[in-house]
mmCIF file with all atom_site columns, C-alpha atoms in Angstrom:
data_model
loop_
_atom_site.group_PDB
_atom_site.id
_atom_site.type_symbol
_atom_site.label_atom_id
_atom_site.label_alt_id
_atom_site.label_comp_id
_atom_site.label_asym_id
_atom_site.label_entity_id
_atom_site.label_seq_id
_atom_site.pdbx_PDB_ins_code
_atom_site.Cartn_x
_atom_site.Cartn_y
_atom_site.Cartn_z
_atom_site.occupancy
_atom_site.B_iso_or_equiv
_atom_site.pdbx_formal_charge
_atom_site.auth_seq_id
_atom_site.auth_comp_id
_atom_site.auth_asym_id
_atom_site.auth_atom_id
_atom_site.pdbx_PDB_model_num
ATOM 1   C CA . UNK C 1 1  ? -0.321 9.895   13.949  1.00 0.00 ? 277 UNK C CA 1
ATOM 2   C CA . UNK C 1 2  ? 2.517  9.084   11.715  1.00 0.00 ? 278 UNK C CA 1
ATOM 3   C CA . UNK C 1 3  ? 5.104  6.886   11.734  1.00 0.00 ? 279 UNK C CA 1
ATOM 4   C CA . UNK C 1 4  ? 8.331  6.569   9.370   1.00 0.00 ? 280 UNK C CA 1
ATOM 5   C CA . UNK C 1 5  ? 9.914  2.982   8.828   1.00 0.00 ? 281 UNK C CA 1
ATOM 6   C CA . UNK C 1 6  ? 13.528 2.611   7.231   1.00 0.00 ? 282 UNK C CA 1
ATOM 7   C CA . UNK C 1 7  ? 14.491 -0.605  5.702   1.00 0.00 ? 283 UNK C CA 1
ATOM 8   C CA . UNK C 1 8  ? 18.086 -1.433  4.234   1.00 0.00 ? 284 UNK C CA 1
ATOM 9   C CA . UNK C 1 9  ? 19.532 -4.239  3.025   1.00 0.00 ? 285 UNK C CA 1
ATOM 10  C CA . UNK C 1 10 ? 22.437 -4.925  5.986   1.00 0.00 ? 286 UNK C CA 1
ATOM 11  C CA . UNK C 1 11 ? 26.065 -4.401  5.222   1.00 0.00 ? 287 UNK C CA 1
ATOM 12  C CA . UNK C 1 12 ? 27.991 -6.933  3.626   1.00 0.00 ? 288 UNK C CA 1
ATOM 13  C CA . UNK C 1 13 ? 24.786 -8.319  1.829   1.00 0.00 ? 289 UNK C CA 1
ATOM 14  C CA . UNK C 1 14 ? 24.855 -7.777  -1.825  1.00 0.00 ? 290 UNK C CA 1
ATOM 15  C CA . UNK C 1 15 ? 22.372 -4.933  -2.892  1.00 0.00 ? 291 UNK C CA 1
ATOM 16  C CA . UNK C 1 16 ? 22.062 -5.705  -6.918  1.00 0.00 ? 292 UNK C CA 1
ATOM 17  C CA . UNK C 1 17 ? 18.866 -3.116  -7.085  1.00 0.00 ? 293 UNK C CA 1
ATOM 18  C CA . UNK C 1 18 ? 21.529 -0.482  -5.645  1.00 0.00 ? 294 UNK C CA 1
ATOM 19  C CA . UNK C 1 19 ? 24.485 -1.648  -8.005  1.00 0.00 ? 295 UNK C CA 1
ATOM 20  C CA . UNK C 1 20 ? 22.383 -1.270  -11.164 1.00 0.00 ? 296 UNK C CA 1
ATOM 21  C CA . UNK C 1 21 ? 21.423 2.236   -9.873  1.00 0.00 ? 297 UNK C CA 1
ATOM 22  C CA . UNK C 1 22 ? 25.099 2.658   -9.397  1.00 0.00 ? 298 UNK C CA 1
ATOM 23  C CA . UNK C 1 23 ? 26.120 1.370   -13.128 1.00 0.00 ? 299 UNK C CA 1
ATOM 24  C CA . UNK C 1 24 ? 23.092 3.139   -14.457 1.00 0.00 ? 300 UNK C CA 1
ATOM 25  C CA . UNK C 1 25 ? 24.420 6.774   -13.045 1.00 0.00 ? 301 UNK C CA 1
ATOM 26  C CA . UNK C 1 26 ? 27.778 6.076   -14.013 1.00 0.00 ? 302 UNK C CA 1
ATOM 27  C CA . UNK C 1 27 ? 26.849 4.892   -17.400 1.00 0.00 ? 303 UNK C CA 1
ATOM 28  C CA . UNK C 1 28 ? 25.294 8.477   -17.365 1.00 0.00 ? 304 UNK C CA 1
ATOM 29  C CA . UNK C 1 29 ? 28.392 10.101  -16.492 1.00 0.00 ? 305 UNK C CA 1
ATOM 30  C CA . UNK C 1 30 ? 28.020 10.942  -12.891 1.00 0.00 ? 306 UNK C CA 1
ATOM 31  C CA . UNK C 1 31 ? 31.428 9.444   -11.879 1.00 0.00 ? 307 UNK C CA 1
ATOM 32  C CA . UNK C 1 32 ? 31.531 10.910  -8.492  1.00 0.00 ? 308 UNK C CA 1
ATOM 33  C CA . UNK C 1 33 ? 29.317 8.524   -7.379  1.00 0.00 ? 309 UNK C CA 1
ATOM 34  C CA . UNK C 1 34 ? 31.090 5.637   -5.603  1.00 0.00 ? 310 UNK C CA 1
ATOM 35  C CA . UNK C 1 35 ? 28.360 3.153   -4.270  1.00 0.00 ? 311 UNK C CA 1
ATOM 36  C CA . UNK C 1 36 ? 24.680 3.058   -3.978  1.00 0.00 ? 312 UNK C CA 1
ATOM 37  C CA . UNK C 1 37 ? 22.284 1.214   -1.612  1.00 0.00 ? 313 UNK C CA 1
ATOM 38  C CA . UNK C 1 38 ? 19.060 0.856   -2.112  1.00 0.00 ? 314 UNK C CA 1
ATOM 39  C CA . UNK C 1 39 ? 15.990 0.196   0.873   1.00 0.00 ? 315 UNK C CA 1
ATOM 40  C CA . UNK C 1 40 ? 12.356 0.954   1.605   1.00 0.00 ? 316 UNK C CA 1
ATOM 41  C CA . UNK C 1 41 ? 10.974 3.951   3.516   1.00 0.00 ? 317 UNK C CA 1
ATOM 42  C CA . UNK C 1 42 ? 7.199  2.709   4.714   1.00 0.00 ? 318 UNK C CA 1
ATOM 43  C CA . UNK C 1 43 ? 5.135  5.661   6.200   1.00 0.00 ? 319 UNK C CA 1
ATOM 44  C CA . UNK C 1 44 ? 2.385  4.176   8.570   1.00 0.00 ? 320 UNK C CA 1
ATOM 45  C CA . UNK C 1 45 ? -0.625 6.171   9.339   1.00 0.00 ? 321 UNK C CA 1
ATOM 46  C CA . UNK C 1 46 ? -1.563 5.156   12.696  1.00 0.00 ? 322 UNK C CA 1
ATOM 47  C CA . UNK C 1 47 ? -4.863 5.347   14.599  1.00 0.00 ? 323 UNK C CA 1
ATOM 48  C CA . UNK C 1 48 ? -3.557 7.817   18.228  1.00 0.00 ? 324 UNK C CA 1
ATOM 49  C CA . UNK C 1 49 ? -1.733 5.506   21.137  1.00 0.00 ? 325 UNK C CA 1
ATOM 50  C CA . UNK C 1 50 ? -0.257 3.293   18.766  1.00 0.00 ? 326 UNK C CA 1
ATOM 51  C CA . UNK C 1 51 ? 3.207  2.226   20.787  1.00 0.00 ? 327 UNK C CA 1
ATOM 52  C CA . UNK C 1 52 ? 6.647  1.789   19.230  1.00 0.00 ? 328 UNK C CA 1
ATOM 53  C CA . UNK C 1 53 ? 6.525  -2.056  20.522  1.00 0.00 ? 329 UNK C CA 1
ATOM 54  C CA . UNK C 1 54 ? 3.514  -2.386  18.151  1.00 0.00 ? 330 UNK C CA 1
ATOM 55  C CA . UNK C 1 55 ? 5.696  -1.027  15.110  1.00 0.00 ? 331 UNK C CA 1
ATOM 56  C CA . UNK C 1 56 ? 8.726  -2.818  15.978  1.00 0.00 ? 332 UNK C CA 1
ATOM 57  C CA . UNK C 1 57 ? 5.891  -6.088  16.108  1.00 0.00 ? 333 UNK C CA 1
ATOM 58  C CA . UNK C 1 58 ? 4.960  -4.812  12.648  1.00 0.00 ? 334 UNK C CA 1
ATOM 59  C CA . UNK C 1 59 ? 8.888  -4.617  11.425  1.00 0.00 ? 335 UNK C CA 1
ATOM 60  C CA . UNK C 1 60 ? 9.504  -7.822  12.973  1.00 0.00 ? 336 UNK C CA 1
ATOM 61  C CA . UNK C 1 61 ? 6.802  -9.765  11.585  1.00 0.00 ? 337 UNK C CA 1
ATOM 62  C CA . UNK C 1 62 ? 6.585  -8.359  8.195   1.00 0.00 ? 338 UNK C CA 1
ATOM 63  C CA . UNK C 1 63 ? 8.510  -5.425  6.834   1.00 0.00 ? 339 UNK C CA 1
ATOM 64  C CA . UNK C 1 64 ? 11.447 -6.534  7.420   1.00 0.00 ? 340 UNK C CA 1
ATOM 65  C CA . UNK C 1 65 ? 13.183 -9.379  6.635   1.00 0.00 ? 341 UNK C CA 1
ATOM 66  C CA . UNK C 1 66 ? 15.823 -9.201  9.443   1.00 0.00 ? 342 UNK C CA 1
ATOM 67  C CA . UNK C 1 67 ? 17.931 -11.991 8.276   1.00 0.00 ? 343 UNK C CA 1
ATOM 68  C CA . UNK C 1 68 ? 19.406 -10.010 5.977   1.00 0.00 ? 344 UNK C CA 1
ATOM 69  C CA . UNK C 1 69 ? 17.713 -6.316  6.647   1.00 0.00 ? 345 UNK C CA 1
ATOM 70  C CA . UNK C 1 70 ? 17.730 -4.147  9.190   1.00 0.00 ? 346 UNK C CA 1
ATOM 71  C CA . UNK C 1 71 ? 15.092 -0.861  10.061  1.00 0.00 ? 347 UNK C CA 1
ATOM 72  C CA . UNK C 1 72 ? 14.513 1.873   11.576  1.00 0.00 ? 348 UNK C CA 1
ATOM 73  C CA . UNK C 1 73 ? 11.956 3.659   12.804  1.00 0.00 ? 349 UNK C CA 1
ATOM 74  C CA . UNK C 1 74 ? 11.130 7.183   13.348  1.00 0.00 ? 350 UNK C CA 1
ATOM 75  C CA . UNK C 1 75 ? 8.029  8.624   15.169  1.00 0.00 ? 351 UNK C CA 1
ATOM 76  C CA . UNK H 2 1  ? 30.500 12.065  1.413   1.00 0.00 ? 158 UNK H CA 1
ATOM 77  C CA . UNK H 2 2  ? 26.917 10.614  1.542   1.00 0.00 ? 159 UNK H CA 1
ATOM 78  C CA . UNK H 2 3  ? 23.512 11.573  0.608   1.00 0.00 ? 160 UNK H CA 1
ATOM 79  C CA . UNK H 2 4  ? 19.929 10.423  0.591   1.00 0.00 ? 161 UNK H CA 1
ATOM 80  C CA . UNK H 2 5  ? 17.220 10.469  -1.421  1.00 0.00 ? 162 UNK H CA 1
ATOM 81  C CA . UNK H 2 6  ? 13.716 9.640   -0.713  1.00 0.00 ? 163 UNK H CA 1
ATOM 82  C CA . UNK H 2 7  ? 11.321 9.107   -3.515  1.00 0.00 ? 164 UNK H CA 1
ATOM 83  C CA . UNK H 2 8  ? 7.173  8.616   -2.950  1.00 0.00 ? 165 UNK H CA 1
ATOM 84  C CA . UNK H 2 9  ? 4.525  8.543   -4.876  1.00 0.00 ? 166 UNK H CA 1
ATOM 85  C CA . UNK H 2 10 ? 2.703  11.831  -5.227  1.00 0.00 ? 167 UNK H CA 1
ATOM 86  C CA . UNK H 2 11 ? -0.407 12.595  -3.353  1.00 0.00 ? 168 UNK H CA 1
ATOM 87  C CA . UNK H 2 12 ? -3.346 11.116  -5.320  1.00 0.00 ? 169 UNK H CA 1
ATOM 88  C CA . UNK H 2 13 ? -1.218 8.942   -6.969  1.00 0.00 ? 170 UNK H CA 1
ATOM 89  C CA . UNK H 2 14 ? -2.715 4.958   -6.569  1.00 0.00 ? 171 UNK H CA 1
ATOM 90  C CA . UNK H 2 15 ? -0.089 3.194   -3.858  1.00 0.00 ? 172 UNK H CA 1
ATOM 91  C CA . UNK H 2 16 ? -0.770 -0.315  -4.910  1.00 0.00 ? 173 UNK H CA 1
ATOM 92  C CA . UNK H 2 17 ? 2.560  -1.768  -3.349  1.00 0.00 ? 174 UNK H CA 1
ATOM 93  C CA . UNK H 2 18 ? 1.456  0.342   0.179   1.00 0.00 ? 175 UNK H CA 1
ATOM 94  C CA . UNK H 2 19 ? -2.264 -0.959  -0.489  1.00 0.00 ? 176 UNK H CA 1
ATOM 95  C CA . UNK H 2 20 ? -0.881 -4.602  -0.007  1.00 0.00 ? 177 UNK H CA 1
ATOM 96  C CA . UNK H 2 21 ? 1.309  -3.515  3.099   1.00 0.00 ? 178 UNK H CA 1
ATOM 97  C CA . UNK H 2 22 ? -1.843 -2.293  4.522   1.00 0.00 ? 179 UNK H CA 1
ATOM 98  C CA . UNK H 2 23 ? -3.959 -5.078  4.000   1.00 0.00 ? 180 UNK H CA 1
ATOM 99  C CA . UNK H 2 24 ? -1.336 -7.529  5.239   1.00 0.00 ? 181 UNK H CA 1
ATOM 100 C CA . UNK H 2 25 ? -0.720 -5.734  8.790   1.00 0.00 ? 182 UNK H CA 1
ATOM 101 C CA . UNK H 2 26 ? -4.679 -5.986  8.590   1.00 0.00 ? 183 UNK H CA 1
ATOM 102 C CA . UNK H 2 27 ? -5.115 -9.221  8.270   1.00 0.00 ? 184 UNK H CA 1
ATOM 103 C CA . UNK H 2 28 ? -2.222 -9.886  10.848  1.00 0.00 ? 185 UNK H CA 1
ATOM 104 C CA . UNK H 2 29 ? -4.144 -7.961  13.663  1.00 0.00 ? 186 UNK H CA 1
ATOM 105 C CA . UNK H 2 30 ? -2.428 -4.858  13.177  1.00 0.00 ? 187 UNK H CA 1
ATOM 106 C CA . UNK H 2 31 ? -5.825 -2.812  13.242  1.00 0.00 ? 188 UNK H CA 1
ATOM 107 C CA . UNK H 2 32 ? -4.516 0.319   14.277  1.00 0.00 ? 189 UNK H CA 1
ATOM 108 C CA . UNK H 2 33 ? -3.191 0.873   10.765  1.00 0.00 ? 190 UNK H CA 1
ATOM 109 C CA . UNK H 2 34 ? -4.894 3.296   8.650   1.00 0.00 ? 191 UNK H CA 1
ATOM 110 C CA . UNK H 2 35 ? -2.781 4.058   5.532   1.00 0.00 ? 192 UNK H CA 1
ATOM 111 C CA . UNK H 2 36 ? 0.638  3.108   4.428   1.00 0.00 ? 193 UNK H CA 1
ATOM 112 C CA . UNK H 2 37 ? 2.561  4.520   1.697   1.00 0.00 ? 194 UNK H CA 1
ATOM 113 C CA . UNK H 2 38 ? 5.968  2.602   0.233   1.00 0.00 ? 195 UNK H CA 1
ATOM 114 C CA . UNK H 2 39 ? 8.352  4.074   -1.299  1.00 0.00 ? 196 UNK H CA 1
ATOM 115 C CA . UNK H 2 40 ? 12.368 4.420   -1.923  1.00 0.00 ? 197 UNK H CA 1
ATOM 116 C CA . UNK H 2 41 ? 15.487 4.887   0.135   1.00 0.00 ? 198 UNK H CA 1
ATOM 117 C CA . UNK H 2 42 ? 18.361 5.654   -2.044  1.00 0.00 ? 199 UNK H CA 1
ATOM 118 C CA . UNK H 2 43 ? 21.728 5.858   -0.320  1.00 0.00 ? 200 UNK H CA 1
ATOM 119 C CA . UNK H 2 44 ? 24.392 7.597   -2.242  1.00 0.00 ? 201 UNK H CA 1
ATOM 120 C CA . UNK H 2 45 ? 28.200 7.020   -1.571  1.00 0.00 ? 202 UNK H CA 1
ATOM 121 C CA . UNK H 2 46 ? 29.594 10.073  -3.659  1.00 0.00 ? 203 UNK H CA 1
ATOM 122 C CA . UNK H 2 47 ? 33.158 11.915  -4.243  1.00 0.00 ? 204 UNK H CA 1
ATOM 123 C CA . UNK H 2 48 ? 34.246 14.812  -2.294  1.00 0.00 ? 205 UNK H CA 1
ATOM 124 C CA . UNK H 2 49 ? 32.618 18.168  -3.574  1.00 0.00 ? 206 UNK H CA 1
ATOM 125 C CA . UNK H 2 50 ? 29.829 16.705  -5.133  1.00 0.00 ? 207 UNK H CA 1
ATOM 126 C CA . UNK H 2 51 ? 27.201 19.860  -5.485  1.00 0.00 ? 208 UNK H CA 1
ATOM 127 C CA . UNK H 2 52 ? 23.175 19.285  -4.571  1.00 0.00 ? 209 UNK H CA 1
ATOM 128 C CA . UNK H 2 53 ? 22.821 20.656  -8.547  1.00 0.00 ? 210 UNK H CA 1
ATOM 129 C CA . UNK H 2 54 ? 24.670 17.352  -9.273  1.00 0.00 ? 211 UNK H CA 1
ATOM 130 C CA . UNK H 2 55 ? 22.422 14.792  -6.922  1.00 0.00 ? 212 UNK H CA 1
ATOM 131 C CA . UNK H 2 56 ? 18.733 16.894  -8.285  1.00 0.00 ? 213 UNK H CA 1
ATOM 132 C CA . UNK H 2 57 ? 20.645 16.243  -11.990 1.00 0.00 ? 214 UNK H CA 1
ATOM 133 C CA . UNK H 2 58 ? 20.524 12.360  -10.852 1.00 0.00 ? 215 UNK H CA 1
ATOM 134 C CA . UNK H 2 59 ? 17.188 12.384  -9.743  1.00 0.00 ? 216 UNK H CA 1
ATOM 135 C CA . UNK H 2 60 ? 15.472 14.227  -12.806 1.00 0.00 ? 217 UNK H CA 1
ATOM 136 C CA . UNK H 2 61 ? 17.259 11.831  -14.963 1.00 0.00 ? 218 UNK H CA 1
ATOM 137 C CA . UNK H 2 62 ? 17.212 8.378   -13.500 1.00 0.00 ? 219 UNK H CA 1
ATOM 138 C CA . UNK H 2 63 ? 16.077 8.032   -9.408  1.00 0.00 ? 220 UNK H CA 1
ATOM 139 C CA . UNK H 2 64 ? 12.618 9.359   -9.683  1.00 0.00 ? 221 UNK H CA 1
ATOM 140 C CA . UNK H 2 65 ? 9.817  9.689   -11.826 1.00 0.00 ? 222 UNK H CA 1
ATOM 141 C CA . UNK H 2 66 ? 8.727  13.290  -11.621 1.00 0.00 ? 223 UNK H CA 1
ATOM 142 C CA . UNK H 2 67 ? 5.676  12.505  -13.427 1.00 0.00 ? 224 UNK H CA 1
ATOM 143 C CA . UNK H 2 68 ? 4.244  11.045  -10.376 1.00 0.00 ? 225 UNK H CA 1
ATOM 144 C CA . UNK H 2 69 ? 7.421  10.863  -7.944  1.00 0.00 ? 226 UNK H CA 1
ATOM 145 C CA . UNK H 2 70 ? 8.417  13.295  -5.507  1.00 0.00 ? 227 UNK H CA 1
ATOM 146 C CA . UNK H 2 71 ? 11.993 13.498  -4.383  1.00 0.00 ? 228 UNK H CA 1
ATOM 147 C CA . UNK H 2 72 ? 13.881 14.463  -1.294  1.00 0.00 ? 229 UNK H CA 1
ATOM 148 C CA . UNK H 2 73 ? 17.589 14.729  -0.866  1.00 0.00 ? 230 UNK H CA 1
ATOM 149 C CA . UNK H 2 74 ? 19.155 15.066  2.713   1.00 0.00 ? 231 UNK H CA 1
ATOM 150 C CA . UNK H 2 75 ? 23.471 15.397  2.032   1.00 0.00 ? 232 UNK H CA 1
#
């Protein structure tokens, strides 16, 4: 079974990976593009009757950092 | 408008950064892990009428590596 983690940078904390993507793509002329944030999509391959409280253990304890990030996860 | 744009590593292509995720969860007790694969989350704040031509243009150019990235864009 598969399982899809999201991991972003929450708002109001400064994304610099995302803001030279931004100033890259503007430098390149795409001017419609008005902000950019940048995160970590993790697919887990998981052995069958894994639970979502073992992913969100997973999240917790190491992908995220959830000071300042916050994830989401899609089975 | 938003959009978002995934970007993996192609099948077949070594993971290293997803290699280390793996063994980590491992060596926590997560045994029920059998592959993980990292990759990027791009999050695109972008002008009104901005086309799909114009977000595939970004990708080709600067967000992914076509050589051994795949992209997906969800607007």
């Amino acid at each position: 079974m598969k399982a899809k983690v999201t991991v972003m940078l929450k708002d109001g904390v400064l994304d610099p990976q995302g803001e030279a993507v931004r100033h890259a793509l503007s430098a390149m002329g795409f001017d419609e593009v008005e902000g950019v944030r940048q995160g970590k999509l993790i697919e887990l391959d998981l052995a069958k009757g894994t639970t979502e409280a073992d992913i969100v253990a997973m999240c917790e304890k190491l992908l995220a950092n959830t000071v300042i990030e916050s994830y989401r996860i899609e089975m």
